[in-house]
Coordinates of N, CA and C in Angstrom, one line a residue:
M1 N 12.3 -25.2 -28.7 CA 12.7 -26.2 -27.7 C 13.8 -25.6 -26.8
T2 N 13.6 -25.7 -25.5 CA 14.6 -25.1 -24.6 C 15.8 -26.1 -24.5
E3 N 16.9 -25.5 -23.9 CA 18.1 -26.3 -23.7 C 17.8 -27.5 -22.8
A4 N 17.0 -27.3 -21.8 CA 16.7 -28.4 -20.9 C 16.0 -29.6 -21.6
E5 N 15.1 -29.2 -22.6 CA 14.3 -30.2 -23.3 C 15.2 -30.9 -24.3
K6 N 16.2 -30.2 -24.9 CA 17.2 -30.8 -25.8 C 18.0 -31.9 -25.0
F7 N 18.4 -31.5 -23.8 CA 19.2 -32.5 -23.0 C 18.4 -33.7 -22.7
A8 N 17.1 -33.4 -22.4 CA 16.2 -34.5 -21.9 C 16.0 -35.6 -23.1
E9 N 16.1 -35.1 -24.3 CA 15.9 -36.0 -25.4 C 17.2 -36.7 -25.9
M10 N 18.3 -36.3 -25.3 CA 19.6 -36.9 -25.7 C 19.7 -38.3 -25.1
T11 N 20.4 -39.2 -25.8 CA 20.7 -40.5 -25.3 C 21.9 -40.4 -24.3
K12 N 22.1 -41.5 -23.6 CA 23.3 -41.5 -22.6 C 24.6 -41.3 -23.3
D13 N 24.8 -42.0 -24.5 CA 26.0 -41.9 -25.2 C 26.2 -40.4 -25.7
E14 N 25.2 -39.8 -26.1 CA 25.3 -38.4 -26.6 C 25.7 -37.5 -25.5
L15 N 25.1 -37.7 -24.3 CA 25.5 -36.9 -23.1 C 26.9 -37.1 -22.7
I16 N 27.4 -38.4 -22.7 CA 28.8 -38.7 -22.4 C 29.7 -38.0 -23.4
K17 N 29.3 -38.0 -24.7 CA 30.2 -37.4 -25.7 C 30.3 -35.9 -25.4
I18 N 29.2 -35.2 -25.0 CA 29.3 -33.8 -24.7 C 30.2 -33.5 -23.5
L19 N 30.0 -34.4 -22.5 CA 30.8 -34.2 -21.3 C 32.3 -34.4 -21.6
D20 N 32.6 -35.4 -22.4 CA 34.0 -35.6 -22.8 C 34.6 -34.4 -23.6
Q21 N 33.8 -33.8 -24.4 CA 34.2 -32.6 -25.2 C 34.5 -31.5 -24.3
L22 N 33.6 -31.3 -23.3 CA 33.8 -30.2 -22.3 C 35.1 -30.4 -21.5
Q23 N 35.3 -31.7 -21.1 CA 36.5 -32.0 -20.3 C 37.8 -31.7 -21.2
D24 N 37.7 -32.1 -22.5 CA 38.9 -31.8 -23.4 C 39.1 -30.3 -23.5
E25 N 38.0 -29.6 -23.6 CA 38.2 -28.1 -23.8 C 38.7 -27.5 -22.5
K26 N 38.3 -28.0 -21.4 CA 38.8 -27.6 -20.1 C 40.3 -27.8 -19.9
K27 N 40.7 -29.1 -20.3 CA 42.1 -29.4 -20.3 C 43.0 -28.6 -21.2
E28 N 42.4 -28.3 -22.4 CA 43.2 -27.5 -23.4 C 43.3 -26.1 -22.9
Q29 N 42.3 -25.5 -22.3 CA 42.3 -24.2 -21.7 C 43.4 -24.1 -20.6
A30 N 43.4 -25.2 -19.8 CA 44.4 -25.2 -18.7 C 45.8 -25.2 -19.2
K31 N 46.0 -25.9 -20.3 CA 47.4 -25.9 -20.9 C 47.7 -24.5 -21.4
K32 N 46.8 -23.8 -22.0 CA 47.1 -22.5 -22.5 C 47.3 -21.6 -21.3
D33 N 46.6 -21.7 -20.2 CA 46.8 -20.8 -19.1 C 48.2 -21.1 -18.5
N34 N 48.5 -22.4 -18.3 CA 49.8 -22.7 -17.8 C 51.0 -22.2 -18.6
A35 N 50.8 -22.3 -19.9 CA 51.8 -21.8 -20.9 C 52.0 -20.3 -20.7
S36 N 50.8 -19.6 -20.6 CA 50.9 -18.1 -20.5 C 51.6 -17.7 -19.2
V37 N 51.4 -18.5 -18.1 CA 52.1 -18.2 -16.8 C 53.6 -18.2 -17.0
Y38 N 54.1 -19.3 -17.6 CA 55.5 -19.5 -17.8 C 56.0 -18.4 -18.8
E39 N 55.3 -18.2 -19.8 CA 55.7 -17.3 -20.9 C 55.9 -15.8 -20.3
R40 N 54.9 -15.5 -19.5 CA 54.9 -14.1 -18.9 C 56.0 -14.0 -17.8
L41 N 56.1 -14.9 -17.0 CA 57.1 -14.8 -15.9 C 58.5 -15.0 -16.4
S42 N 58.7 -15.8 -17.4 CA 60.1 -16.1 -17.9 C 60.6 -14.9 -18.7
K43 N 59.7 -13.9 -19.1 CA 60.1 -12.8 -19.8 C 60.4 -11.6 -18.9
V44 N 60.1 -11.7 -17.6 CA 60.3 -10.6 -16.6 C 61.8 -10.5 -16.4
D45 N 62.3 -9.3 -16.6 CA 63.7 -9.0 -16.3 C 63.9 -8.7 -14.8
V46 N 64.5 -9.7 -14.2 CA 64.7 -9.6 -12.7 C 66.1 -9.0 -12.4
S47 N 66.9 -8.6 -13.4 CA 68.2 -8.1 -13.1 C 68.2 -6.9 -12.3
K48 N 67.2 -6.0 -12.4 CA 67.1 -4.8 -11.7 C 66.8 -5.0 -10.2
F49 N 66.3 -6.2 -9.9 CA 65.9 -6.5 -8.5 C 66.9 -7.4 -7.8
V50 N 68.0 -7.7 -8.5 CA 69.0 -8.6 -7.9 C 70.0 -7.8 -7.0
D51 N 70.3 -8.3 -5.9 CA 71.3 -7.8 -5.0 C 72.6 -8.5 -5.1
K52 N 73.7 -7.9 -4.6 CA 75.0 -8.6 -4.7 C 75.5 -8.8 -3.3
K53 N 76.1 -10.0 -3.0 CA 76.8 -10.2 -1.8 C 77.8 -11.3 -1.9
N54 N 79.0 -11.0 -1.5 CA 80.1 -12.0 -1.5 C 80.4 -12.5 -3.0
G55 N 80.2 -11.6 -3.9 CA 80.5 -12.0 -5.3 C 79.4 -12.7 -6.0
L56 N 78.2 -12.9 -5.4 CA 77.1 -13.6 -6.0 C 75.9 -12.7 -6.1
N57 N 75.0 -13.1 -7.0 CA 73.8 -12.3 -7.2 C 72.7 -13.0 -6.4
Y58 N 71.8 -12.2 -5.8 CA 70.7 -12.8 -5.0 C 69.4 -12.1 -5.4
L59 N 68.4 -12.9 -5.5 CA 67.0 -12.4 -5.7 C 66.3 -12.7 -4.4
S60 N 65.9 -11.7 -3.7 CA 65.2 -12.0 -2.4 C 63.8 -12.5 -2.6
W61 N 63.3 -13.3 -1.7 CA 62.0 -13.9 -1.8 C 60.9 -12.8 -1.9
A62 N 61.2 -11.8 -1.1 CA 60.2 -10.7 -1.0 C 60.0 -10.0 -2.3
K63 N 61.1 -9.7 -3.0 CA 61.0 -9.1 -4.3 C 60.4 -10.0 -5.4
A64 N 60.8 -11.3 -5.3 CA 60.3 -12.3 -6.2 C 58.8 -12.4 -6.1
W65 N 58.3 -12.5 -4.9 CA 56.9 -12.6 -4.6 C 56.1 -11.4 -5.0
G66 N 56.7 -10.2 -4.7 CA 56.1 -9.0 -5.1 C 55.9 -8.9 -6.6
L67 N 56.9 -9.3 -7.4 CA 56.8 -9.3 -8.9 C 55.7 -10.2 -9.3
V68 N 55.6 -11.4 -8.8 CA 54.6 -12.3 -9.2 C 53.2 -11.8 -8.9
K69 N 53.0 -11.2 -7.7 CA 51.7 -10.6 -7.3 C 51.3 -9.4 -8.2
S70 N 52.3 -8.7 -8.7 CA 52.0 -7.5 -9.5 C 51.5 -8.0 -10.9
I71 N 51.8 -9.2 -11.3 CA 51.4 -9.7 -12.6 C 50.1 -10.6 -12.4
F72 N 50.1 -11.4 -11.4 CA 49.0 -12.3 -11.1 C 48.5 -12.0 -9.7
P73 N 47.7 -11.1 -9.5 CA 47.2 -10.7 -8.1 C 46.6 -11.8 -7.3
D74 N 46.0 -12.8 -8.0 CA 45.3 -13.9 -7.3 C 46.3 -15.0 -6.9
A75 N 47.6 -14.9 -7.2 CA 48.6 -15.9 -6.9 C 48.6 -16.1 -5.3
S76 N 48.8 -17.3 -4.9 CA 48.9 -17.5 -3.5 C 50.0 -18.6 -3.2
Y77 N 50.5 -18.6 -2.0 CA 51.5 -19.6 -1.6 C 51.2 -20.2 -0.3
K78 N 51.8 -21.3 0.0 CA 51.6 -21.9 1.3 C 52.8 -22.8 1.6
L79 N 53.0 -23.0 2.9 CA 54.1 -23.9 3.4 C 53.4 -25.3 3.7
R80 N 54.0 -26.3 3.4 CA 53.5 -27.7 3.6 C 53.4 -27.9 5.1
E81 N 52.3 -28.5 5.5 CA 52.1 -28.9 6.9 C 52.3 -30.4 7.1
Y82 N 53.2 -30.8 7.9 CA 53.5 -32.2 8.1 C 52.8 -32.7 9.4
P83 N 52.2 -33.8 9.4 CA 51.5 -34.3 10.6 C 52.6 -34.6 11.7
Y84 N 52.2 -34.3 12.9 CA 53.0 -34.4 14.1 C 52.4 -35.5 15.0
Y85 N 53.2 -36.5 15.4 CA 52.7 -37.6 16.2 C 53.4 -37.7 17.5
T86 N 52.7 -38.3 18.5 CA 53.3 -38.6 19.8 C 52.9 -40.0 20.1
Q87 N 53.8 -40.7 20.9 CA 53.5 -42.1 21.3 C 52.6 -42.1 22.6
T88 N 51.6 -42.9 22.5 CA 50.7 -43.1 23.6 C 51.1 -44.1 24.6
A89 N 50.5 -44.2 25.7 CA 50.9 -45.2 26.8 C 50.8 -46.6 26.3
D90 N 49.9 -46.9 25.3 CA 49.8 -48.3 24.9 C 50.8 -48.6 23.7
G91 N 51.7 -47.7 23.4 CA 52.8 -47.9 22.4 C 52.4 -47.5 21.0
N92 N 51.2 -47.1 20.8 CA 50.8 -46.6 19.5 C 51.1 -45.1 19.3
Y93 N 51.0 -44.7 18.1 CA 51.2 -43.2 17.8 C 49.9 -42.5 17.4
Q94 N 49.8 -41.3 17.9 CA 48.6 -40.6 17.7 C 49.0 -39.2 17.2
Q95 N 48.3 -38.7 16.1 CA 48.6 -37.4 15.6 C 48.0 -36.3 16.5
I96 N 48.8 -35.4 16.9 CA 48.4 -34.3 17.8 C 48.4 -32.9 17.2
G97 N 48.8 -32.9 15.9 CA 48.9 -31.6 15.3 C 49.7 -31.6 14.0
T98 N 50.2 -30.5 13.5 CA 51.0 -30.4 12.4 C 52.1 -29.4 12.6
H99 N 53.2 -29.6 11.9 CA 54.4 -28.6 11.9 C 54.6 -28.2 10.4
D100 N 55.1 -27.0 10.2 CA 55.4 -26.6 8.8 C 56.8 -27.0 8.4
Y101 N 57.3 -28.1 9.0 CA 58.6 -28.7 8.7 C 58.6 -30.1 9.1
L102 N 59.5 -30.9 8.6 CA 59.6 -32.3 8.9 C 61.0 -32.6 9.4
R103 N 61.1 -33.0 10.7 CA 62.4 -33.3 11.3 C 62.6 -34.8 11.2
T104 N 63.6 -35.2 10.5 CA 63.9 -36.7 10.3 C 65.3 -37.0 10.8
E105 N 65.7 -38.2 10.7 CA 67.0 -38.6 11.2 C 68.1 -38.1 10.2
Y106 N 67.7 -37.7 9.0 CA 68.6 -37.2 8.0 C 68.7 -35.7 7.9
G107 N 67.7 -35.0 8.4 CA 67.8 -33.5 8.4 C 66.4 -33.0 8.6
V108 N 66.2 -31.7 8.3 CA 64.9 -31.0 8.4 C 64.5 -30.6 7.0
E109 N 63.3 -31.1 6.7 CA 62.8 -30.9 5.3 C 61.6 -29.8 5.4
V110 N 61.6 -29.0 4.4 CA 60.5 -28.0 4.2 C 60.0 -28.0 2.8
E111 N 58.8 -27.6 2.5 CA 58.3 -27.5 1.2 C 57.4 -26.3 1.0
A112 N 57.6 -25.6 0.0 CA 56.7 -24.4 -0.3 C 56.1 -24.6 -1.7
S113 N 54.9 -24.1 -1.8 CA 54.2 -24.2 -3.1 C 53.5 -22.9 -3.4
V114 N 53.4 -22.6 -4.7 CA 52.7 -21.4 -5.1 C 51.7 -21.8 -6.2
T115 N 50.5 -21.2 -6.1 CA 49.5 -21.5 -7.0 C 49.2 -20.3 -7.9
I116 N 49.3 -20.4 -9.2 CA 49.0 -19.3 -10.1 C 48.0 -19.8 -11.2
K117 N 46.9 -19.1 -11.3 CA 45.9 -19.5 -12.3 C 45.6 -21.0 -12.3
G118 N 45.4 -21.5 -11.1 CA 45.0 -22.9 -10.9 C 46.1 -23.9 -11.0
E119 N 47.3 -23.5 -11.3 CA 48.4 -24.5 -11.4 C 49.3 -24.3 -10.2
T120 N 49.8 -25.4 -9.6 CA 50.6 -25.3 -8.4 C 52.1 -25.7 -8.8
Y121 N 53.0 -24.9 -8.3 CA 54.4 -25.2 -8.5 C 55.0 -25.3 -7.1
S122 N 55.8 -26.4 -6.8 CA 56.3 -26.6 -5.5 C 57.8 -26.9 -5.5
S123 N 58.4 -26.6 -4.3 CA 59.9 -26.9 -4.2 C 60.1 -27.4 -2.8
K124 N 60.9 -28.5 -2.7 CA 61.2 -29.1 -1.4 C 62.7 -28.9 -1.1
L125 N 63.1 -28.5 0.0 CA 64.5 -28.3 0.4 C 64.8 -28.8 1.8
Y126 N 66.1 -29.2 2.0 CA 66.5 -29.5 3.4 C 67.3 -28.2 3.9
V127 N 67.3 -28.0 5.2 CA 68.1 -27.0 5.8 C 69.5 -27.4 5.7
M128 N 70.4 -26.6 5.0 CA 71.7 -27.0 4.7 C 72.8 -26.1 5.2
D129 N 74.0 -26.6 5.3 CA 75.1 -25.7 5.7 C 75.8 -25.2 4.4
F130 N 77.0 -24.5 4.6 CA 77.7 -23.9 3.5 C 78.4 -25.0 2.6
H131 N 78.4 -26.2 3.0 CA 79.0 -27.3 2.2 C 77.9 -28.1 1.5
N132 N 76.7 -27.6 1.5 CA 75.6 -28.3 0.8 C 75.2 -29.6 1.5
R133 N 75.4 -29.6 2.8 CA 75.1 -30.8 3.5 C 73.9 -30.5 4.5
A134 N 73.0 -31.4 4.7 CA 71.9 -31.2 5.6 C 72.4 -31.0 7.0
L135 N 71.9 -30.0 7.7 CA 72.3 -29.8 9.1 C 71.8 -30.8 10.0
D136 N 72.5 -31.0 11.1 CA 72.1 -31.9 12.1 C 70.6 -31.6 12.6
P137 N 69.7 -32.4 12.4 CA 68.3 -32.1 12.7 C 68.1 -31.7 14.2
K138 N 68.9 -32.2 15.1 CA 68.8 -31.8 16.5 C 69.2 -30.4 16.8
K139 N 70.1 -29.8 15.9 CA 70.6 -28.5 16.1 C 70.0 -27.4 15.3
V140 N 69.1 -27.8 14.3 CA 68.4 -26.8 13.5 C 67.5 -26.0 14.3
T141 N 67.5 -24.6 14.1 CA 66.6 -23.7 14.8 C 65.5 -23.3 13.8
Y142 N 64.4 -22.8 14.4 CA 63.3 -22.3 13.5 C 63.7 -21.1 12.7
F143 N 64.7 -20.4 13.1 CA 65.2 -19.3 12.3 C 65.8 -19.8 11.0
E144 N 66.5 -20.9 11.1 CA 67.1 -21.5 9.9 C 66.0 -22.1 9.0
I145 N 65.0 -22.7 9.7 CA 63.9 -23.3 9.0 C 63.2 -22.3 8.2
N146 N 62.9 -21.1 8.8 CA 62.2 -20.1 8.1 C 62.9 -19.6 6.9
K147 N 64.2 -19.4 7.0 CA 65.0 -19.0 5.8 C 64.9 -20.0 4.7
T148 N 65.0 -21.3 5.0 CA 64.9 -22.3 4.0 C 63.5 -22.3 3.4
Q149 N 62.5 -22.1 4.1 CA 61.2 -22.0 3.6 C 61.0 -20.9 2.5
M150 N 61.7 -19.8 2.8 CA 61.6 -18.7 1.9 C 62.4 -19.0 0.6
R151 N 63.5 -19.7 0.8 CA 64.3 -20.1 -0.4 C 63.5 -21.1 -1.2
A152 N 62.8 -22.0 -0.6 CA 61.9 -22.9 -1.3 C 60.9 -22.2 -2.1
L153 N 60.3 -21.1 -1.5 CA 59.3 -20.3 -2.2 C 59.9 -19.7 -3.4
T154 N 61.1 -19.1 -3.3 CA 61.8 -18.5 -4.4 C 62.0 -19.5 -5.5
K155 N 62.4 -20.7 -5.1 CA 62.7 -21.8 -6.1 C 61.4 -22.2 -6.8
A156 N 60.3 -22.3 -6.0 CA 59.0 -22.6 -6.6 C 58.6 -21.6 -7.7
L157 N 58.9 -20.3 -7.4 CA 58.6 -19.2 -8.3 C 59.4 -19.4 -9.6
A158 N 60.7 -19.9 -9.4 CA 61.5 -20.1 -10.5 C 61.0 -21.2 -11.4
F159 N 60.4 -22.2 -10.8 CA 59.8 -23.3 -11.6 C 58.6 -22.8 -12.4
A160 N 58.0 -21.7 -11.9 CA 56.9 -21.1 -12.6 C 57.4 -20.2 -13.7
G161 N 58.7 -19.9 -13.7 CA 59.3 -19.1 -14.8 C 60.0 -17.9 -14.4
L162 N 59.8 -17.4 -13.1 CA 60.5 -16.2 -12.7 C 61.9 -16.4 -12.3
G163 N 62.8 -15.8 -13.1 CA 64.2 -15.8 -12.8 C 64.9 -17.2 -13.0
L164 N 64.2 -18.1 -13.7 CA 64.7 -19.4 -13.9 C 66.0 -19.4 -14.6
N165 N 66.2 -18.5 -15.5 CA 67.4 -18.4 -16.4 C 68.7 -18.1 -15.6
I166 N 68.5 -17.5 -14.4 CA 69.7 -17.2 -13.6 C 69.8 -17.9 -12.3
Y167 N 68.9 -18.9 -12.1 CA 68.8 -19.6 -10.8 C 70.1 -20.4 -10.6
A168 N 70.7 -20.2 -9.4 CA 72.1 -20.8 -9.2 C 72.1 -22.3 -9.1
G169 N 71.1 -22.9 -8.5 CA 71.2 -24.3 -8.3 C 70.4 -24.8 -7.1
E170 N 69.9 -26.0 -7.1 CA 69.0 -26.4 -6.0 C 69.7 -26.7 -4.7
D171 N 71.0 -27.0 -4.7 CA 71.6 -27.4 -3.5 C 72.5 -26.3 -2.9
L172 N 72.4 -25.1 -3.5 CA 73.3 -24.0 -3.0 C 72.7 -23.4 -1.7
P173 N 73.3 -23.4 -0.6 CA 72.7 -22.9 0.6 C 72.9 -21.4 0.7
S174 N 72.1 -20.8 1.6 CA 72.2 -19.3 1.8 C 72.2 -19.0 3.3
N175 N 73.0 -18.0 3.7 CA 73.0 -17.6 5.1 C 72.0 -16.5 5.4
D176 N 71.2 -16.2 4.5 CA 70.1 -15.2 4.7 C 68.9 -15.6 3.9
E177 N 68.0 -14.7 3.7 CA 66.7 -15.0 3.1 C 66.7 -14.8 1.6
K178 N 67.9 -14.9 1.0 CA 68.0 -14.6 -0.4 C 68.6 -15.8 -1.1
T179 N 68.1 -16.1 -2.3 CA 68.5 -17.2 -3.1 C 69.6 -16.9 -4.0
P180 N 70.8 -17.6 -3.9 CA 72.0 -17.2 -4.8 C 71.6 -17.4 -6.3
Q181 N 72.2 -16.5 -7.1 CA 72.1 -16.6 -8.5 C 73.5 -16.6 -9.1
R182 N 73.6 -17.2 -10.3 CA 74.9 -17.2 -11.0 C 75.3 -15.8 -11.4
K183 N 76.6 -15.5 -11.2 CA 77.2 -14.2 -11.5 C 77.6 -14.1 -13.0
E184 N 78.1 -15.2 -13.6 CA 78.6 -15.1 -14.9 C 77.5 -14.8 -15.9
K185 N 77.9 -13.9 -16.9 CA 77.0 -13.6 -18.0 C 77.8 -13.7 -19.3
T186 N 77.1 -14.2 -20.3 CA 77.7 -14.4 -21.6 C 77.9 -13.0 -22.2
T187 N 79.1 -12.7 -22.7 CA 79.5 -11.5 -23.3 C 78.8 -11.4 -24.7
K188 N 78.7 -10.2 -25.2 CA 78.2 -10.0 -26.5 C 79.0 -10.6 -27.6
Q189 N 80.3 -10.6 -27.4 CA 81.2 -11.3 -28.4 C 81.0 -12.8 -28.4
E190 N 80.7 -13.3 -27.2 CA 80.5 -14.8 -27.2 C 79.1 -15.1 -27.8
L191 N 78.1 -14.2 -27.6 CA 76.8 -14.4 -28.3 C 76.9 -14.3 -29.8
I192 N 77.8 -13.4 -30.3 CA 78.0 -13.3 -31.7 C 78.6 -14.6 -32.3
Q193 N 79.6 -15.1 -31.6 CA 80.2 -16.4 -32.0 C 79.2 -17.5 -32.0
I194 N 78.3 -17.6 -31.0 CA 77.3 -18.6 -31.0 C 76.3 -18.5 -32.1
A195 N 75.9 -17.2 -32.4 CA 74.9 -16.9 -33.4 C 75.5 -17.4 -34.8
K196 N 76.8 -17.1 -35.0 CA 77.4 -17.4 -36.3 C 77.5 -18.9 -36.5
K197 N 77.5 -19.7 -35.5 CA 77.6 -21.2 -35.6 C 76.2 -21.9 -35.5
R198 N 75.2 -21.2 -35.2 CA 73.9 -21.8 -35.0 C 73.3 -22.3 -36.3
K199 N 72.9 -23.6 -36.3 CA 72.3 -24.2 -37.5 C 70.9 -24.6 -37.3
T200 N 70.1 -24.8 -38.4 CA 68.8 -25.4 -38.3 C 68.5 -26.2 -39.5
Q201 N 67.5 -27.1 -39.4 CA 67.1 -27.9 -40.5 C 66.5 -27.1 -41.7
Y202 N 67.1 -27.1 -42.8 CA 66.6 -26.4 -44.0 C 66.9 -27.2 -45.2
G203 N 65.8 -27.5 -46.0 CA 66.0 -28.3 -47.2 C 66.4 -29.7 -46.8
G204 N 67.5 -30.2 -47.3 CA 68.0 -31.6 -47.1 C 68.9 -31.7 -45.9
G205 N 69.3 -30.7 -45.2 CA 70.2 -30.8 -44.1 C 70.2 -29.6 -43.2
K206 N 71.2 -29.6 -42.3 CA 71.4 -28.5 -41.4 C 72.2 -27.4 -42.0
E207 N 71.7 -26.2 -42.0 CA 72.4 -25.1 -42.6 C 72.5 -23.9 -41.5
L208 N 73.6 -23.1 -41.7 CA 73.8 -22.0 -40.9 C 72.6 -21.0 -41.0
V209 N 72.1 -20.5 -39.8 CA 71.0 -19.6 -39.8 C 71.4 -18.3 -40.5
T210 N 72.6 -17.9 -40.4 CA 73.1 -16.6 -41.0 C 73.0 -16.8 -42.5
D211 N 73.2 -18.0 -43.1 CA 73.1 -18.2 -44.5 C 71.7 -18.1 -45.0
I212 N 70.8 -18.7 -44.2 CA 69.3 -18.7 -44.6 C 68.8 -17.2 -44.5
V213 N 69.2 -16.5 -43.5 CA 68.8 -15.1 -43.4 C 69.3 -14.3 -44.5
G214 N 70.5 -14.7 -45.0 CA 71.1 -14.0 -46.1 C 70.3 -14.2 -47.4
L215 N 69.9 -15.4 -47.6 CA 69.0 -15.7 -48.7 C 67.7 -14.9 -48.7
E216 N 67.2 -14.9 -47.5 CA 65.9 -14.1 -47.3 C 66.2 -12.6 -47.6
S217 N 67.3 -12.1 -47.1 CA 67.6 -10.7 -47.4 C 67.8 -10.4 -48.8
D218 N 68.3 -11.4 -49.6 CA 68.6 -11.3 -51.0 C 67.3 -11.5 -51.9
G219 N 66.2 -11.7 -51.2 CA 64.9 -11.8 -52.0 C 64.5 -13.2 -52.3
D220 N 65.1 -14.3 -51.7 CA 64.7 -15.6 -52.0 C 63.4 -15.9 -51.3
K221 N 62.3 -16.2 -52.1 CA 61.0 -16.4 -51.6 C 60.9 -17.6 -50.6
Q222 N 61.6 -18.7 -51.0 CA 61.5 -19.9 -50.2 C 62.1 -19.6 -48.8
A223 N 63.3 -18.9 -48.8 CA 63.9 -18.6 -47.6 C 63.1 -17.7 -46.7
K224 N 62.4 -16.8 -47.4 CA 61.6 -15.8 -46.6 C 60.4 -16.6 -45.9
A225 N 59.8 -17.5 -46.7 CA 58.7 -18.3 -46.1 C 59.1 -19.1 -45.0
F226 N 60.3 -19.7 -45.2 CA 60.9 -20.6 -44.1 C 61.1 -19.8 -42.8
I227 N 61.8 -18.6 -43.0 CA 62.1 -17.8 -41.9 C 60.9 -17.3 -41.1
E228 N 59.8 -16.9 -41.8 CA 58.6 -16.5 -41.1 C 58.0 -17.6 -40.3
N229 N 58.0 -18.8 -40.8 CA 57.4 -20.0 -40.1 C 58.4 -20.3 -39.0
W230 N 59.7 -20.3 -39.2 CA 60.7 -20.7 -38.2 C 60.6 -19.7 -37.0
K231 N 60.4 -18.4 -37.2 CA 60.3 -17.4 -36.1 C 59.1 -17.6 -35.3
Q232 N 58.0 -18.1 -35.9 CA 56.8 -18.2 -35.2 C 56.8 -19.5 -34.3
K233 N 57.6 -20.4 -34.6 CA 57.7 -21.7 -33.9 C 58.2 -21.5 -32.5
D234 N 59.1 -20.6 -32.3 CA 59.8 -20.4 -31.0 C 60.3 -19.0 -30.8
E235 N 60.1 -18.5 -29.6 CA 60.5 -17.1 -29.4 C 62.0 -17.0 -29.5
K236 N 62.7 -18.1 -29.2 CA 64.2 -18.1 -29.2 C 64.7 -17.9 -30.7
N237 N 63.9 -18.5 -31.6 CA 64.3 -18.3 -33.0 C 64.2 -16.9 -33.5
K238 N 63.1 -16.2 -33.0 CA 62.9 -14.8 -33.4 C 64.0 -14.0 -32.8
A239 N 64.4 -14.3 -31.5 CA 65.4 -13.5 -30.8 C 66.7 -13.7 -31.6
L240 N 67.0 -14.9 -32.0 CA 68.2 -15.2 -32.8 C 68.2 -14.4 -34.1
Y241 N 67.1 -14.4 -34.8 CA 67.0 -13.7 -36.1 C 67.2 -12.2 -35.8
D242 N 66.6 -11.6 -34.8 CA 66.7 -10.2 -34.5 C 68.2 -9.9 -34.2
F243 N 68.8 -10.8 -33.4 CA 70.2 -10.5 -33.1 C 71.1 -10.6 -34.3
I244 N 70.9 -11.5 -35.2 CA 71.7 -11.6 -36.4 C 71.5 -10.3 -37.3
K245 N 70.3 -9.9 -37.4 CA 70.1 -8.7 -38.2 C 70.6 -7.4 -37.5
K246 N 70.5 -7.3 -36.2 CA 70.9 -6.1 -35.5 C 72.4 -6.0 -35.5
N247 N 73.1 -7.1 -35.5 CA 74.6 -7.1 -35.4 C 75.2 -7.4 -36.8
D248 N 74.4 -7.3 -37.9 CA 74.9 -7.4 -39.2 C 75.8 -8.7 -39.4
L249 N 75.2 -9.8 -39.0 CA 75.9 -11.1 -39.1 C 75.4 -11.9 -40.3
V250 N 74.5 -11.3 -41.1 CA 74.0 -12.0 -42.3 C 75.1 -12.3 -43.3
T251 N 75.1 -13.5 -43.8 CA 76.1 -13.9 -44.8 C 75.4 -13.9 -46.2
H252 N 75.8 -13.0 -47.1 CA 75.2 -12.9 -48.4 C 76.0 -13.7 -49.5
G253 N 75.3 -14.0 -50.5 CA 75.9 -14.7 -51.6 C 76.3 -16.1 -51.4
M254 N 75.7 -16.7 -50.3 CA 76.0 -18.1 -50.0 C 75.1 -19.0 -50.7
K255 N 75.5 -20.2 -51.1 CA 74.7 -21.2 -51.8 C 74.4 -22.3 -50.8
I256 N 73.1 -22.4 -50.4 CA 72.8 -23.4 -49.4 C 73.0 -24.8 -50.0
G257 N 73.7 -25.6 -49.1 CA 74.0 -27.0 -49.5 C 75.3 -27.2 -50.3
A258 N 76.0 -26.0 -50.5 CA 77.2 -26.1 -51.2 C 78.3 -26.7 -50.4

């Protein structure tokens, strides 16, 4: 019996069930694809592409977009087109075209979106001054609009995962085509202190991770099984474990729960 004949013999309920299963599989695959986009982009080290100006770090939109295209060649971006109206002789309004910006009484709004593997990430910004205030819409030039559009693109890429960890903030304006990034970085000593204080649920309560790793290192089978499962749950857990081992922060001879 051919596939066509099999489908022909199915009842309506059976066909609906198959369609529902296909839809569920499609949604599940979409979730996996979206997760892989964020996971890949969030792991990209953008520090080598960051420029410095006036004490701040900047990631230019061109470099950010180039990085994304090198990983996802099919990625695309677009600027939102807003309908443009004019008033007719009878007092009504008629659309005569579109603009890639929206001029309102409060300011000039732009929106950029990027599509990667079927998922769209977008960012909306107003053209702002150096005090984080929207510029007078009557005085905004297209030069300033274009800069803000590129900042919106960089922010949309950050939402997709690229450079999100160093993104400076959604309201910080720029006087050129680069998006400001935070300068401050956590020192190794500060990271060590954080690692020493980090706790997780183990047994009947919260315990220091360094203690649990110590038990694992001393041959405790329960601790070893816990650590393996704990590392697989989150990449951050594995990074913390590796950091503790690398910097010899393991505490030995500790009794959990004491």
